[in-house]
GROMACS .gro file of C-alpha atoms in nm:
model
  201
    1MET     CA    1   0.334   0.444  -1.377
    2LYS     CA    2   0.437   0.771  -1.577
    3ASN     CA    3   0.446   1.101  -1.359
    4LYS     CA    4   0.284   1.367  -1.552
    5LYS     CA    5   0.290   1.745  -1.443
    6THR     CA    6   0.085   1.782  -1.129
    7GLU     CA    7  -0.135   2.043  -1.194
    8LYS     CA    8  -0.436   2.242  -0.952
    9LEU     CA    9  -0.764   2.012  -0.813
   10ILE     CA   10  -1.101   2.064  -1.051
   11SER     CA   11  -1.412   2.003  -0.997
   12LYS     CA   12  -1.322   1.652  -1.129
   13ASP     CA   13  -1.063   1.565  -0.907
   14TYR     CA   14  -1.292   1.699  -0.656
   15LEU     CA   15  -1.600   1.467  -0.755
   16THR     CA   16  -1.325   1.153  -0.780
   17ILE     CA   17  -1.152   1.230  -0.425
   18GLY     CA   18  -1.538   1.242  -0.274
   19LEU     CA   19  -1.635   0.952  -0.408
   20TYR     CA   20  -1.391   0.761  -0.333
   21SER     CA   21  -1.319   0.901  -0.019
   22VAL     CA   22  -1.715   0.807   0.089
   23VAL     CA   23  -1.677   0.441  -0.085
   24GLU     CA   24  -1.347   0.390   0.184
   25PHE     CA   25  -1.476   0.472   0.505
   26VAL     CA   26  -1.789   0.239   0.452
   27VAL     CA   27  -1.583  -0.015   0.341
   28MET     CA   28  -1.360   0.096   0.655
   29MET     CA   29  -1.664   0.114   0.886
   30VAL     CA   30  -1.805  -0.213   0.763
   31MET     CA   31  -1.504  -0.476   0.821
   32SER     CA   32  -1.411  -0.319   1.160
   33MET     CA   33  -1.840  -0.349   1.262
   34ALA     CA   34  -1.743  -0.716   1.100
   35THR     CA   35  -1.453  -0.809   1.338
   36LEU     CA   36  -1.631  -0.633   1.657
   37PRO     CA   37  -1.790  -0.977   1.803
   38ILE     CA   38  -1.429  -1.079   1.770
   39LEU     CA   39  -1.207  -0.773   1.870
   40ALA     CA   40  -1.173  -0.938   2.228
   41TRP     CA   41  -0.836  -1.192   2.039
   42PHE     CA   42  -0.841  -0.980   1.713
   43TYR     CA   43  -0.803  -0.568   1.879
   44PRO     CA   44  -0.399  -0.591   1.754
   45TYR     CA   45  -0.476  -0.684   1.423
   46ALA     CA   46  -0.826  -0.543   1.376
   47THR     CA   47  -0.688  -0.223   1.199
   48ALA     CA   48  -0.460  -0.381   1.035
   49PHE     CA   49  -0.681  -0.659   0.870
   50VAL     CA   50  -0.906  -0.306   0.824
   51LEU     CA   51  -0.645  -0.165   0.608
   52PHE     CA   52  -0.565  -0.455   0.389
   53PHE     CA   53  -0.932  -0.395   0.208
   54THR     CA   54  -0.906   0.013   0.194
   55CYS     CA   55  -0.535   0.034   0.066
   56PRO     CA   56  -0.591  -0.085  -0.277
   57ILE     CA   57  -0.903   0.214  -0.260
   58TYR     CA   58  -0.733   0.499  -0.162
   59LEU     CA   59  -0.411   0.412  -0.427
   60LEU     CA   60  -0.637   0.376  -0.728
   61MET     CA   61  -0.747   0.762  -0.587
   62ALA     CA   62  -0.440   0.864  -0.509
   63PHE     CA   63  -0.328   0.672  -0.866
   64LYS     CA   64  -0.575   0.873  -1.064
   65VAL     CA   65  -0.573   1.231  -0.919
   66GLY     CA   66  -0.202   1.216  -0.897
   67LYS     CA   67  -0.203   1.569  -0.780
   68ARG     CA   68  -0.127   1.812  -0.494
   69GLY     CA   69  -0.379   1.873  -0.239
   70THR     CA   70  -0.560   1.464  -0.305
   71LEU     CA   71  -0.395   1.293   0.019
   72LEU     CA   72  -0.488   1.678   0.278
   73LEU     CA   73  -0.914   1.683   0.153
   74PHE     CA   74  -0.965   1.314   0.177
   75GLY     CA   75  -0.817   1.345   0.609
   76ALA     CA   76  -1.092   1.615   0.516
   77ILE     CA   77  -1.346   1.390   0.450
   78ASN     CA   78  -1.249   1.161   0.710
   79GLY     CA   79  -1.196   1.386   0.985
   80LEU     CA   80  -1.482   1.531   0.904
   81PHE     CA   81  -1.702   1.284   0.912
   82TYR     CA   82  -1.558   1.109   1.224
   83ALA     CA   83  -1.648   1.480   1.394
   84ILE     CA   84  -2.023   1.459   1.315
   85MET     CA   85  -2.013   1.102   1.432
   86GLY     CA   86  -1.871   1.276   1.756
   87SER     CA   87  -1.520   1.223   1.729
   88VAL     CA   88  -1.465   1.570   1.643
   89TYR     CA   89  -1.115   1.553   1.764
   90ILE     CA   90  -0.942   1.282   1.509
   91LEU     CA   91  -1.047   1.611   1.287
   92PRO     CA   92  -0.774   1.745   1.359
   93ILE     CA   93  -0.516   1.437   1.356
   94THR     CA   94  -0.612   1.316   0.995
   95LEU     CA   95  -0.536   1.744   0.889
   96LEU     CA   96  -0.193   1.654   1.050
   97GLY     CA   97  -0.119   1.393   0.841
   98GLY     CA   98  -0.251   1.499   0.560
   99LEU     CA   99  -0.029   1.801   0.554
  100ILE     CA  100   0.273   1.578   0.645
  101GLY     CA  101   0.183   1.353   0.350
  102GLU     CA  102   0.191   1.583   0.119
  103VAL     CA  103   0.495   1.765   0.214
  104ILE     CA  104   0.684   1.361   0.120
  105LEU     CA  105   0.450   1.366  -0.175
  106ALA     CA  106   0.616   1.740  -0.335
  107LYS     CA  107   0.880   1.695  -0.219
  108THR     CA  108   0.969   1.326  -0.391
  109ASN     CA  109   0.682   1.377  -0.733
  110GLY     CA  110   0.514   1.046  -0.578
  111TYR     CA  111   0.217   1.151  -0.667
  112ARG     CA  112   0.218   0.845  -0.866
  113LYS     CA  113   0.508   0.675  -0.721
  114LEU     CA  114   0.455   0.332  -0.555
  115GLY     CA  115   0.667   0.310  -0.259
  116ALA     CA  116   0.648   0.747  -0.146
  117GLN     CA  117   0.217   0.662  -0.134
  118THR     CA  118   0.275   0.316   0.088
  119VAL     CA  119   0.481   0.573   0.301
  120VAL     CA  120   0.263   0.857   0.323
  121PHE     CA  121  -0.005   0.706   0.411
  122THR     CA  122   0.156   0.501   0.679
  123ILE     CA  123   0.230   0.759   0.823
  124TYR     CA  124  -0.097   0.934   0.809
  125ASN     CA  125  -0.227   0.608   0.971
  126LEU     CA  126  -0.018   0.598   1.265
  127LEU     CA  127  -0.102   0.946   1.328
  128TYR     CA  128  -0.508   0.857   1.301
  129GLY     CA  129  -0.411   0.443   1.487
  130PHE     CA  130  -0.264   0.720   1.772
  131SER     CA  131  -0.553   1.000   1.824
  132ASN     CA  132  -0.623   0.731   2.101
  133TYR     CA  133  -0.385   0.792   2.255
  134ILE     CA  134  -0.364   1.158   2.252
  135ILE     CA  135  -0.778   1.164   2.399
  136LEU     CA  136  -0.673   0.842   2.645
  137ALA     CA  137  -0.391   1.108   2.795
  138ILE     CA  138  -0.633   1.422   2.769
  139SER     CA  139  -0.910   1.211   2.940
  140ALA     CA  140  -0.922   0.850   3.053
  141ASP     CA  141  -1.197   0.879   3.245
  142TYR     CA  142  -1.381   1.000   2.938
  143TYR     CA  143  -1.229   0.765   2.664
  144PHE     CA  144  -1.343   0.444   2.857
  145SER     CA  145  -1.621   0.571   2.913
  146VAL     CA  146  -1.692   0.650   2.519
  147MET     CA  147  -1.487   0.291   2.428
  148LYS     CA  148  -1.772   0.138   2.703
  149ASN     CA  149  -2.077   0.232   2.526
  150SER     CA  150  -1.965   0.144   2.188
  151GLY     CA  151  -1.904  -0.262   2.278
  152TYR     CA  152  -1.579  -0.230   2.404
  153THR     CA  153  -1.518  -0.477   2.720
  154GLU     CA  154  -1.226  -0.396   2.986
  155ASN     CA  155  -1.072  -0.765   2.736
  156HIS     CA  156  -1.047  -0.450   2.451
  157LEU     CA  157  -0.940  -0.195   2.634
  158GLU     CA  158  -0.587  -0.384   2.807
  159TYR     CA  159  -0.505  -0.346   2.475
  160LEU     CA  160  -0.486  -0.023   2.420
  161THR     CA  161  -0.253   0.093   2.705
  162ASN     CA  162  -0.047  -0.210   2.739
  163PRO     CA  163   0.336  -0.141   2.542
  164PHE     CA  164   0.376  -0.471   2.435
  165TRP     CA  165   0.027  -0.533   2.262
  166ILE     CA  166   0.114  -0.137   2.158
  167MET     CA  167   0.424  -0.189   1.948
  168VAL     CA  168   0.226  -0.520   1.796
  169SER     CA  169  -0.044  -0.341   1.655
  170THR     CA  170   0.197  -0.042   1.551
  171ALA     CA  171   0.399  -0.349   1.326
  172ALA     CA  172   0.094  -0.512   1.234
  173LEU     CA  173  -0.029  -0.173   1.063
  174ILE     CA  174   0.275  -0.126   0.869
  175VAL     CA  175   0.316  -0.441   0.731
  176SER     CA  176  -0.096  -0.463   0.630
  177ILE     CA  177  -0.012  -0.075   0.452
  178CYS     CA  178   0.286  -0.252   0.264
  179LEU     CA  179   0.106  -0.575   0.155
  180GLY     CA  180  -0.242  -0.377   0.107
  181CYS     CA  181  -0.063  -0.123  -0.155
  182LEU     CA  182   0.148  -0.403  -0.318
  183PHE     CA  183  -0.151  -0.561  -0.426
  184GLY     CA  184  -0.362  -0.253  -0.426
  185TYR     CA  185  -0.093  -0.145  -0.746
  186LYS     CA  186  -0.092  -0.447  -0.890
  187LEU     CA  187  -0.477  -0.430  -0.952
  188LEU     CA  188  -0.436  -0.085  -1.132
  189ASN     CA  189  -0.162  -0.225  -1.322
  190LYS     CA  190  -0.405  -0.576  -1.402
  191HIS     CA  191  -0.779  -0.431  -1.428
  192PHE     CA  192  -0.780  -0.019  -1.398
  193VAL     CA  193  -0.508   0.051  -1.679
  194LYS     CA  194  -0.644  -0.186  -1.930
  195ALA     CA  195  -0.997  -0.029  -1.840
  196GLY     CA  196  -0.823   0.332  -1.924
  197VAL     CA  197  -0.966   0.413  -1.605
  198ILE     CA  198  -0.577   0.513  -1.484
  199LYS     CA  199  -0.300   0.605  -1.769
  200SER     CA  200  -0.045   0.328  -1.887
  201THR     CA  201   0.258   0.229  -1.744
   0.00000   0.00000   0.00000
């Protein structure tokens, strides 16, 4: 898609980012709950499965706004949702992911480039995914108690600490984001450009 000059975020952009961030979070929660009954067998791929469906939402938001600060604000909103739900430790991780992504997008002028957005969204979600291991390293007892209270069993927790399944989960996440962003990009061009939601390619 054509790059337009990056400007500062305005009120309409804040509303757009807020709306799409809420939609993405709701879809992620619904999809996560949908996989909960089969997590004992599906856990290494659960996050990847959910991300495939949330990538198009993020990509639509990123291309629609196309300005510096979009990913950072997206990360801040998502982190705040988790903080309100009790997982305060996720907020600094989503902010860090947003900051790293913003630096990459600024250096590459990649606000409306599929490759750049795919890379930064992958980095963002890898950091977000590994936030579990950060709190696990700080206080394993606390982490396992929270996970068990959330409905996770010993089988689920075994995946979290097994190096092989950690690598499988990471690989599945990267592949899923690449496919999800590619699918989202095709949707943008096929439907949203024609509808005038996003400027033509």
